[in-house]
CSV table of C-alpha atoms in Angstrom, one decimal:
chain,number,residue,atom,x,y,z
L,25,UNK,CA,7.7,97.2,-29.9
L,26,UNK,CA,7.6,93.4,-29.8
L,27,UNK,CA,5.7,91.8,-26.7
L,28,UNK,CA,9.2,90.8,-25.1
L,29,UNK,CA,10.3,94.1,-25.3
L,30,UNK,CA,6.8,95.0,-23.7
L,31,UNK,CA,7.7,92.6,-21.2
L,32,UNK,CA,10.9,93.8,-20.3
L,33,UNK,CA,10.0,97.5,-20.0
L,34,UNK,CA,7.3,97.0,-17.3
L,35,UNK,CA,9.2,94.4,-15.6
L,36,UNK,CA,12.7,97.5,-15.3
L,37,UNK,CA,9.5,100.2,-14.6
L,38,UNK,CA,8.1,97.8,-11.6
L,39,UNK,CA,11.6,96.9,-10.3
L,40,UNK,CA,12.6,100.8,-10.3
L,41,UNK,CA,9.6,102.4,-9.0
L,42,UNK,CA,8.5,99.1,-6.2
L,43,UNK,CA,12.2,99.9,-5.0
L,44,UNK,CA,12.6,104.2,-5.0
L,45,UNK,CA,9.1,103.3,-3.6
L,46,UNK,CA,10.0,101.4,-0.2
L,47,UNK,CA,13.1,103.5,0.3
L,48,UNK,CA,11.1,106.5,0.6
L,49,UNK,CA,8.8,104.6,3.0
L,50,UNK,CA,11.3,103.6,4.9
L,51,UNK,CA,12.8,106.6,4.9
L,52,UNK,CA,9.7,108.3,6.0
L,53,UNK,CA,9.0,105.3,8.8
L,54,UNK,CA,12.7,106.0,10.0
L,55,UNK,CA,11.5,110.1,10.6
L,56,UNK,CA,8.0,108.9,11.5
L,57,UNK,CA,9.9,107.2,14.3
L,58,UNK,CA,11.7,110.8,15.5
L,59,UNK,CA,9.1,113.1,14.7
L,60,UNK,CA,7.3,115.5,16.9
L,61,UNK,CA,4.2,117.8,16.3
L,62,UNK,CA,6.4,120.4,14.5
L,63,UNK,CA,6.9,117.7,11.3
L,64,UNK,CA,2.8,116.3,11.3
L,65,UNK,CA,1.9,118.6,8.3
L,66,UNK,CA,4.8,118.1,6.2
L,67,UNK,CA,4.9,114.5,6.8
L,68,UNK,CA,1.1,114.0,6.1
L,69,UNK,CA,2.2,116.0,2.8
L,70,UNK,CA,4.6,113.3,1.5
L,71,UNK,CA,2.8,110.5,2.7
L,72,UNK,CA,-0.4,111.6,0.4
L,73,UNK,CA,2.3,112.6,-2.2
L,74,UNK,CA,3.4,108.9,-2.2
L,75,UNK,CA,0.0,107.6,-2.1
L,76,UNK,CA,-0.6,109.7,-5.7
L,77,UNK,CA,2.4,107.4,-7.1
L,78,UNK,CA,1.0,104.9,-6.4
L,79,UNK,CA,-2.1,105.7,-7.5
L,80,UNK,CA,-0.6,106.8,-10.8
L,81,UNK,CA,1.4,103.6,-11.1
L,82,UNK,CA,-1.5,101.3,-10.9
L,83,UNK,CA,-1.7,99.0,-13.7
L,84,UNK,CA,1.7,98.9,-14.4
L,85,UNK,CA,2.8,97.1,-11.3
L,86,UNK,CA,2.6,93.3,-11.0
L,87,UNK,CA,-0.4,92.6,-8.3
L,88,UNK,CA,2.0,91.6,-5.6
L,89,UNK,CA,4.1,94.2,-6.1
L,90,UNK,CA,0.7,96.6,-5.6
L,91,UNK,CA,-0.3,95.2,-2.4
L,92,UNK,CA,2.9,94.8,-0.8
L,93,UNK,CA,3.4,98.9,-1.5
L,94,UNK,CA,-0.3,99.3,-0.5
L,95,UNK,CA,0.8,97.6,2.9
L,96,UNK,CA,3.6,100.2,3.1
L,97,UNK,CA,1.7,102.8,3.0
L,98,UNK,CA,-1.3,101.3,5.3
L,99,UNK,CA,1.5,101.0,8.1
L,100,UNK,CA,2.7,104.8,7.5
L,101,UNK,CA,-0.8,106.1,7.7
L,102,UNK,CA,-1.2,104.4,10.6
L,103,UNK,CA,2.1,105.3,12.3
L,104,UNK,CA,1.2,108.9,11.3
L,105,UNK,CA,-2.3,108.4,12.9
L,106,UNK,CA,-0.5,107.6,16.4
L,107,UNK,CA,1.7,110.3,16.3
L,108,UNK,CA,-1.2,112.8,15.6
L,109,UNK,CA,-2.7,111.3,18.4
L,110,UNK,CA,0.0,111.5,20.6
L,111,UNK,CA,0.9,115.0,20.0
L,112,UNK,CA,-2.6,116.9,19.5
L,113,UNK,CA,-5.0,115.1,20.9
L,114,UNK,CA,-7.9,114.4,19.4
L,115,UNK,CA,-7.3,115.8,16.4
L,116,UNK,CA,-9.3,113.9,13.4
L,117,UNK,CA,-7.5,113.0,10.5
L,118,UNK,CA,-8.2,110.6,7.6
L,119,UNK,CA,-6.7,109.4,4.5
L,120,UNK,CA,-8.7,109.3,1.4
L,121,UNK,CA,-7.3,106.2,0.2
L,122,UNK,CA,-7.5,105.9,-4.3
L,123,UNK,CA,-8.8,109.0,-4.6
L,124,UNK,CA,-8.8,110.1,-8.0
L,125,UNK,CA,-9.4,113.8,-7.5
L,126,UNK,CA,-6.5,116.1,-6.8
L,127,UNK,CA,-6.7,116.4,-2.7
L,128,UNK,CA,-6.3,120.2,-1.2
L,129,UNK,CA,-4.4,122.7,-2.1
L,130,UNK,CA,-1.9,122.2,1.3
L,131,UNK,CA,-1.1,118.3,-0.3
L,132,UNK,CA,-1.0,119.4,-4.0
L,133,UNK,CA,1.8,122.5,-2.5
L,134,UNK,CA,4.1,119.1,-1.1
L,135,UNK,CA,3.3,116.9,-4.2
L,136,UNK,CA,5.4,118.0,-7.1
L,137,UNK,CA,9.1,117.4,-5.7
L,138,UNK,CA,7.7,113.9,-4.7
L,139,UNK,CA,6.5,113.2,-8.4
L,140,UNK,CA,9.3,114.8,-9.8
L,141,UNK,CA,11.8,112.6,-7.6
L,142,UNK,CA,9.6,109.7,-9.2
L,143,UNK,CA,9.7,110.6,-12.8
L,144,UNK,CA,13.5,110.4,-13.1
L,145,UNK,CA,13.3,107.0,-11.1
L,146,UNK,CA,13.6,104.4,-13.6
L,147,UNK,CA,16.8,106.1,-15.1
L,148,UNK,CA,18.5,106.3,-11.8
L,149,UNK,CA,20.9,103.2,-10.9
L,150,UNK,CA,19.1,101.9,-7.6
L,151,UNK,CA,22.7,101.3,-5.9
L,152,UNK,CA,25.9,103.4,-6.1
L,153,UNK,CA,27.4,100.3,-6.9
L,154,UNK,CA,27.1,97.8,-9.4
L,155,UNK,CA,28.3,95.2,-11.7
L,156,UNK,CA,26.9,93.3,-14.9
L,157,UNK,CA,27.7,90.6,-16.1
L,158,UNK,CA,26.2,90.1,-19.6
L,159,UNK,CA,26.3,88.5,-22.9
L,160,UNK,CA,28.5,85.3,-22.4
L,161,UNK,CA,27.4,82.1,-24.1
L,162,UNK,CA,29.6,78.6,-24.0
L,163,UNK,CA,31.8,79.8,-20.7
L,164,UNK,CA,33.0,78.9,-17.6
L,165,UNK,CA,32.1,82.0,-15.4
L,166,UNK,CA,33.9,82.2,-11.6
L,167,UNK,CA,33.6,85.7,-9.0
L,168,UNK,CA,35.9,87.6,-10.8
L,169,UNK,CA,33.4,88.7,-12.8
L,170,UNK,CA,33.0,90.7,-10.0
L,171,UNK,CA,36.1,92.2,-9.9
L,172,UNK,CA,36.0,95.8,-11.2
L,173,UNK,CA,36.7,99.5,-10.5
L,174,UNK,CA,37.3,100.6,-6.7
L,175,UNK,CA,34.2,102.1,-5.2
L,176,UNK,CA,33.1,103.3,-1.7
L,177,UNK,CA,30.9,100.3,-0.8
L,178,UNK,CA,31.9,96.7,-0.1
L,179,UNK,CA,27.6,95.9,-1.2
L,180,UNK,CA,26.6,95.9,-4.8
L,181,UNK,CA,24.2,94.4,-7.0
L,182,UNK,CA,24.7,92.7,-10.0
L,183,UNK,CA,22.8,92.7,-13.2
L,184,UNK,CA,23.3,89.2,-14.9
L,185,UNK,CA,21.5,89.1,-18.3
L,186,UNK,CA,21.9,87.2,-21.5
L,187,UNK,CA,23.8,84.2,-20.4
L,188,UNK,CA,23.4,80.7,-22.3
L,189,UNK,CA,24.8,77.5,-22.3
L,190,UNK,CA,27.4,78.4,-19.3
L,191,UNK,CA,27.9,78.0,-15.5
L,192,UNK,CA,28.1,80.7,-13.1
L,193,UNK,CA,30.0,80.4,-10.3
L,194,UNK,CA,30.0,83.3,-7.6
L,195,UNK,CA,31.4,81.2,-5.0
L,196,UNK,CA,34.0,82.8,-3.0
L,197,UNK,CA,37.3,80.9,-3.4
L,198,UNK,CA,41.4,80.8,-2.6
L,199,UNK,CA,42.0,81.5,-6.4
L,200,UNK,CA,44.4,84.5,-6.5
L,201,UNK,CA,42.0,86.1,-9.6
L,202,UNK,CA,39.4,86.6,-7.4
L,203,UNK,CA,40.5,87.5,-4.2
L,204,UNK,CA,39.8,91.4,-4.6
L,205,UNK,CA,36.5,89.8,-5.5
L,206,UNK,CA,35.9,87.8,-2.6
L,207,UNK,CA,35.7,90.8,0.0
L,208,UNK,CA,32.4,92.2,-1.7
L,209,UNK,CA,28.8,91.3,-0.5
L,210,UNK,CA,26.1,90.8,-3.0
L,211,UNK,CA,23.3,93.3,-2.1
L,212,UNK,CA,20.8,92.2,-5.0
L,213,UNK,CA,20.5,90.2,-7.8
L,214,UNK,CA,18.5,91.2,-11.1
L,215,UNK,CA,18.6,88.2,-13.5
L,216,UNK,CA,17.0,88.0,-17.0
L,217,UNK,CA,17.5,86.0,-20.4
L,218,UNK,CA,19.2,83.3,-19.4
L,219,UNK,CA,19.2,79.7,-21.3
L,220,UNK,CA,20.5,76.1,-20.5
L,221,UNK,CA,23.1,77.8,-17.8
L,222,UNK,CA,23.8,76.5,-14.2
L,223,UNK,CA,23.7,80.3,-11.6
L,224,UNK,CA,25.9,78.9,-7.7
L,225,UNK,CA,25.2,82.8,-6.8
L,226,UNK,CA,26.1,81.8,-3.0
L,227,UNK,CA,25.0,84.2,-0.4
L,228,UNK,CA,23.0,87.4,-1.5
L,229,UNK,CA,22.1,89.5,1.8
L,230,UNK,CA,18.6,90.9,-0.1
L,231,UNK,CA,16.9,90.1,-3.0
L,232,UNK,CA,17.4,87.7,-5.9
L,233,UNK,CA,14.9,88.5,-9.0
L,234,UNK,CA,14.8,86.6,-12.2
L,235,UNK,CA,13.3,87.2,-15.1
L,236,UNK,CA,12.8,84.8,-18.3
L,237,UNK,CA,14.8,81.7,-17.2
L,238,UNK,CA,14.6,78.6,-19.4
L,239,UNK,CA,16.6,75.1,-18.4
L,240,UNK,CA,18.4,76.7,-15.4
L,241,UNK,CA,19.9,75.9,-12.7
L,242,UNK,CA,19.5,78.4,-9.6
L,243,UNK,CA,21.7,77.9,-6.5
L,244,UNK,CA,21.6,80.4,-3.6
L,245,UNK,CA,21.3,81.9,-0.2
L,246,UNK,CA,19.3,84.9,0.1
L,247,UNK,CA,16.4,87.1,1.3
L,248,UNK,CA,13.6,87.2,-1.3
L,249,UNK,CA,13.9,85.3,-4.6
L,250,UNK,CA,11.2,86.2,-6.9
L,251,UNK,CA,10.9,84.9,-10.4
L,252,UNK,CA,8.7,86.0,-13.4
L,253,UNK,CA,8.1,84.1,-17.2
L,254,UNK,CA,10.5,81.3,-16.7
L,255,UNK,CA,10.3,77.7,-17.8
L,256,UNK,CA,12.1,74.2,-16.2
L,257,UNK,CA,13.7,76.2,-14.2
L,258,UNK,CA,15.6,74.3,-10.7
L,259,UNK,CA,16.2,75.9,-7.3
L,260,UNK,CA,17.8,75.4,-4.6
L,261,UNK,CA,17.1,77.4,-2.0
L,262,UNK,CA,18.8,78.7,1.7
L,263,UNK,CA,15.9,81.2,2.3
L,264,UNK,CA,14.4,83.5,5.0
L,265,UNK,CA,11.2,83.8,3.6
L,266,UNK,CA,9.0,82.0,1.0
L,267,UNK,CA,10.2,81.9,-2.4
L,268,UNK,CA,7.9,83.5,-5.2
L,269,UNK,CA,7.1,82.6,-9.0
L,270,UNK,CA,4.7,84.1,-11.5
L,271,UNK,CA,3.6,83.2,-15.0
L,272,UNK,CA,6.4,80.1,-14.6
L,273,UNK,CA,5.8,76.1,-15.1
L,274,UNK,CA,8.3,73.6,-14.7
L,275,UNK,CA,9.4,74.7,-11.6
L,276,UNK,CA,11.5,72.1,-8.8
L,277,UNK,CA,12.7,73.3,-5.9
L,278,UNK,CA,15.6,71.7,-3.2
L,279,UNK,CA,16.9,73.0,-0.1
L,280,UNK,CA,21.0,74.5,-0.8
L,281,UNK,CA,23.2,71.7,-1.0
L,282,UNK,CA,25.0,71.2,2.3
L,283,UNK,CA,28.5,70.8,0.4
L,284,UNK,CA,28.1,74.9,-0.3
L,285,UNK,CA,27.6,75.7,3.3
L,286,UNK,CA,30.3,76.7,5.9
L,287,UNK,CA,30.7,74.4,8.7
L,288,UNK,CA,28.9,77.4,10.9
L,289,UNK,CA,26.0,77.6,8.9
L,290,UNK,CA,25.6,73.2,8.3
L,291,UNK,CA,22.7,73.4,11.1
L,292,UNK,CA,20.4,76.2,9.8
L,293,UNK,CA,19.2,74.0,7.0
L,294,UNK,CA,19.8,70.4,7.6
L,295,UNK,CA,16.2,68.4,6.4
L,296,UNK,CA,15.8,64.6,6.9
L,297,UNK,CA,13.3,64.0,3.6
L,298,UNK,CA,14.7,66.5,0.7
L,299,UNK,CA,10.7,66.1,-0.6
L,300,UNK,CA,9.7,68.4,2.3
L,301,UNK,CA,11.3,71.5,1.6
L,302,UNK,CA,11.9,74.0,4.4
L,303,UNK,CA,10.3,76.8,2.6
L,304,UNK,CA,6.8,77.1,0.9
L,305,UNK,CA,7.0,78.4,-2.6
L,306,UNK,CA,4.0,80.7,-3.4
L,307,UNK,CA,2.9,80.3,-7.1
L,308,UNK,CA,1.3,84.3,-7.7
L,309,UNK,CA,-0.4,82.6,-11.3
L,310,UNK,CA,-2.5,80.1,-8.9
L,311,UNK,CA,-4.1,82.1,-6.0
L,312,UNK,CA,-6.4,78.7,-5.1
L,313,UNK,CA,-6.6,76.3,-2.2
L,314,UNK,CA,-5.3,73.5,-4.8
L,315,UNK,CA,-1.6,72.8,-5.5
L,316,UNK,CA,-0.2,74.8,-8.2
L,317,UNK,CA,1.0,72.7,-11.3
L,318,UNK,CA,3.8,75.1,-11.6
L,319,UNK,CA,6.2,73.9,-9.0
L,320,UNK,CA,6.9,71.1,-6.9
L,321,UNK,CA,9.7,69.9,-4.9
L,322,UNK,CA,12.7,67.9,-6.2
L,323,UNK,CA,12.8,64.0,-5.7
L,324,UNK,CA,15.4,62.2,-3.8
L,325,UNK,CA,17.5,60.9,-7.3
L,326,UNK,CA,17.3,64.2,-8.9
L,327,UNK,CA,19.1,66.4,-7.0
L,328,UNK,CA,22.5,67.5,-8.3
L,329,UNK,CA,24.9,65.7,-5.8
L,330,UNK,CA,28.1,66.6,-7.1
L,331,UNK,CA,28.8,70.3,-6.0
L,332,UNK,CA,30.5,72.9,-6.0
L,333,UNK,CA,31.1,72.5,-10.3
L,334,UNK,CA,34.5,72.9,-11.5
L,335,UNK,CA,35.4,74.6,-14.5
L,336,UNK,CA,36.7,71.3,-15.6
L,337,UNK,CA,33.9,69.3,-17.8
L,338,UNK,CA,31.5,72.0,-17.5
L,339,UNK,CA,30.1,71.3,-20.2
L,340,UNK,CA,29.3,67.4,-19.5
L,341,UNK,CA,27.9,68.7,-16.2
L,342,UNK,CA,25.5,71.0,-17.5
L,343,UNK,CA,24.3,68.2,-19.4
L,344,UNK,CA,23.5,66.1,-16.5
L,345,UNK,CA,22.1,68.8,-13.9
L,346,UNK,CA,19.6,70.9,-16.3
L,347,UNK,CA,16.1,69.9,-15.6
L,348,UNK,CA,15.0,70.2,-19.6
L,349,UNK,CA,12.0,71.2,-20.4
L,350,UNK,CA,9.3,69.4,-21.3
L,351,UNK,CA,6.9,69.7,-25.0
């Protein structure tokens, strides 16, 4: 196996397991939330069932990815700690947090279906519905890409992967091609192997993850954008929380241009100097009190004035918006 295919295989195991990993903690905050004395032990049970996965998946997962889950499971415990409380008592109760010995017997009983749920994970789509879009080089790309079989949700994510030398445009517009594709929402975004291309993904209502980017251009509204491995990479940014990069360099963000935003939405991002962005990048390859050489925000004459693109001299527009990369 070469070391990109290395790359790739933890980067689908983290992605798989950090999100079967959070659903079940949600799923278990939702009941935690419900729950009366009756449902303490079996709880307890998959709570110390979870913490064995992640246990057993340490070393595998990128560091954030670790602490956020540990942080997940820190709030469970403790949520399970005031509903002990609350129902029995006094009754003492701890967690044995990165234990390495098998806990009792009563645990081990409510362990295997857990680990069995987790061992099929990474083979199991994470949405019931989806869409890739792969494998296009030299193209003009619009939201009918979207477009596809009828399915029971309007939310789906989309897997964009090997894309060069193109622009993607998931804009929603009036052209009668992409109407059926305008009515879906964009739940996630997984994005990897893409060169010398310009991504307008528009509005994503969660997470936007990119993986080995190289002169891009990123455009979007979203929840979470994390990016791994990616070089001269530009992003422009609507976000709700602070954008993330590891093992990157050559990194620029903006805010999103305010010719892609609705008339409702022109005041929720609206900044007087474009070099003080409205979000604070956080650069997981320099955890230190100086600035990280891996990012910094884009200057007033380099931002991409001319949006949205049309398909019309894409090519002589990629030209003039990619960042290139610098020897």
């Amino acid at each position: 196996m070469t070391s990109d295919d290395g790359a790739e295989a933890i980067w689908t195991f983290a992605q798989a397991f950090t999100s079967s990993f959070q659903a079940s903690c949600s799923e278990l905050a939702s009941r935690l939330k419900v729950a009366n004395a009756d449902s303490v032990h079996s709880i307890a049970g998959e709570i110390q069932a979870l913490n064995k996965r992640l246990t057993g998946a340490t070393g595998r997962l990128p560091s954030y990815d670790q602490r956020q889950n540990e942080l997940q499971l820190k709030a469970l415990e403790k949520s399970l700690e005031e509903l002990r409380s609350s129902t029995a008592g006094k009754t003492k109760f701890a967690f044995k947090r990165k234990v390495k010995i098998p806990a009792p017997a009563s645990a081990e009983t409510a362990t295997p279906p857990a680990q069995t749920n987790a061992l099929a994970i990474p083979t199991t789509p994470i949405s019931s519905a989806s869409r890739t879009i792969s494998n296009h080089s030299n193209s003009y790309l619009s939201r009918s890409c979207l477009s596809g079989a009828s399915s029971s949700t309007n939310h789906i994510e989309v897997s964009i992967i090997r894309v060069s030398n193109s622009v993607l445009n998931l804009l929603t517009t009036t052209n009668e091609s992409t109407l059926s594709a305008n009515t879906v929402s964009l739940s996630a975004l997984h994005i990897r192997d893409i060169q010398n291309s310009i991504l307008i993904l528009g509005s994503v209502d969660g997470s936007i993850m990119l993986h080995n980017l190289t002169n891009c251009v990123v455009v979007a509204e979203c929840h979470q954008f994390r990016m791994h491995n990616s070089t001269a990479v530009d992003a422009y940014l609507d976000i709700t929380s602070n954008p993330i990069i590891e093992s990157c360099d050559q990194v620029r963000f903006g805010p999103y241009p305010s010719e892609l935003k609705t008339t409702s939405d022109q005041q929720h991002l609206i900044i007087r100097d474009h070099t003080e962005l409205p979000f604070l990048p956080q650069d997981f390859s320099h955890i230190r009190a100086t600035p990280s050489p891996n990012w910094r925000a884009l200057e007033e004459d380099e931002l991409v004035r001319d949006w949205p693109l049309p398909e019309t001299n894409y090519t002589v527009q990629l030209e003039r918006a990619l960042p290139g990369p610098k020897i």
